[in-house]
């Protein structure tokens, strides 16, 4: 999943590809099962600037010949981009078409 963050050193907007490993602990409480989810590990696998990230996504989107009607859903499902990161990304890729999302 890509999340948007800001570098504390430079103030630059960055997109991090984050992998989260979760463990499910199950125990029995009388007759019912109780599940507890614990974050085991968080790993950043890639860091991209807004420019590089937008360029990659735009190239892939436009290779199909047209933009999908449900752009926001495609960005979340196919590219793993968090919902709060999408508006700025779309505005950067398509400045005059913010109505796409």
Coordinates of C-alpha atoms in Angstrom, one line a residue:
X1 CA 0.0 0.0 0.0
X2 CA 1.3 3.5 -0.9
X3 CA 0.9 6.1 1.8
X4 CA 1.6 9.8 1.5
X5 CA 4.0 11.4 4.0
X6 CA 6.2 14.4 4.4
X7 CA 9.9 14.2 5.0
X8 CA 10.7 15.9 8.4
X9 CA 14.1 16.9 7.0
X10 CA 13.2 18.5 3.6
X11 CA 9.5 19.0 3.9
X12 CA 9.2 17.1 0.5
X13 CA 6.0 15.0 -0.1
X14 CA 6.9 11.4 -0.5
X15 CA 5.0 8.2 -1.2
X16 CA 6.0 5.1 0.7
X17 CA 5.1 1.6 -0.4
X18 CA 4.5 0.0 3.0
X19 CA 4.1 -3.7 3.7
X20 CA 2.4 -4.6 6.9
X21 CA 2.6 -8.1 8.4
X22 CA -0.2 -9.0 10.8
X23 CA -0.6 -12.0 13.0
X24 CA -3.9 -13.4 14.1
X25 CA -4.0 -14.8 17.6
X26 CA -7.1 -16.9 18.4
X27 CA -8.1 -18.1 21.8
X28 CA -11.3 -19.5 23.2
X29 CA -13.3 -17.5 25.7
X30 CA -15.9 -20.0 26.9
X31 CA -17.8 -21.0 23.9
X32 CA -16.7 -18.2 21.6
X33 CA -13.5 -17.5 19.7
X34 CA -11.7 -14.3 20.4
X35 CA -9.4 -12.9 17.7
X36 CA -6.6 -10.5 18.4
X37 CA -4.6 -9.0 15.5
X38 CA -1.1 -7.8 16.2
X39 CA 1.2 -5.9 13.8
X40 CA 4.3 -8.0 13.6
X41 CA 6.3 -6.0 11.1
X42 CA 6.1 -2.8 9.0
X43 CA 8.5 -2.5 6.1
X44 CA 9.0 0.3 3.6
X45 CA 9.8 -1.3 0.3
X46 CA 10.0 1.9 -1.9
X47 CA 10.1 5.6 -1.5
X48 CA 9.0 7.9 -4.4
X49 CA 8.7 11.6 -4.9
X50 CA 5.3 13.0 -6.1
X51 CA 6.8 13.6 -9.5
X52 CA 8.2 10.1 -10.0
X53 CA 5.1 8.4 -8.5
X54 CA 2.7 10.4 -10.7
X55 CA 4.8 9.8 -13.8
X56 CA 4.7 6.0 -13.2
X57 CA 1.0 5.8 -12.5
X58 CA 0.0 8.1 -15.4
X59 CA 2.1 6.1 -17.8
X60 CA 0.4 2.9 -16.8
X61 CA -3.1 4.4 -16.8
X62 CA -2.7 6.0 -20.2
X63 CA -1.2 2.8 -21.8
X64 CA -4.8 1.5 -21.9
X65 CA -5.7 4.3 -24.2
X66 CA -8.2 6.0 -21.9
X67 CA -8.7 6.6 -18.2
X68 CA -11.0 4.3 -16.3
X69 CA -14.4 5.8 -15.2
X70 CA -13.8 4.8 -11.6
X71 CA -10.3 6.2 -11.3
X72 CA -10.3 6.5 -7.5
X73 CA -11.3 2.9 -7.1
X74 CA -8.7 1.7 -9.7
X75 CA -6.0 3.7 -7.9
X76 CA -6.9 2.1 -4.5
X77 CA -7.5 -1.4 -5.7
X78 CA -4.9 -1.8 -8.5
X79 CA -2.1 0.4 -7.3
X80 CA -2.7 0.2 -3.5
X81 CA -2.9 4.0 -3.0
X82 CA -4.5 5.2 0.2
X83 CA -7.7 7.2 -0.3
X84 CA -6.3 10.4 1.3
X85 CA -3.3 10.4 -1.1
X86 CA -5.5 10.2 -4.3
X87 CA -6.7 13.8 -4.7
X88 CA -3.3 15.4 -4.7
X89 CA -1.9 12.7 -7.0
X90 CA -4.8 13.1 -9.5
X91 CA -4.4 16.9 -9.4
X92 CA -0.7 16.6 -10.2
X93 CA -1.2 14.1 -13.1
X94 CA -4.2 15.9 -14.6
X95 CA -4.3 19.5 -13.4
X96 CA -7.4 20.6 -15.3
X97 CA -9.4 17.5 -14.6
X98 CA -9.8 17.3 -10.9
X99 CA -13.4 16.2 -11.5
X100 CA -12.0 12.8 -12.5
X101 CA -12.2 11.5 -8.9

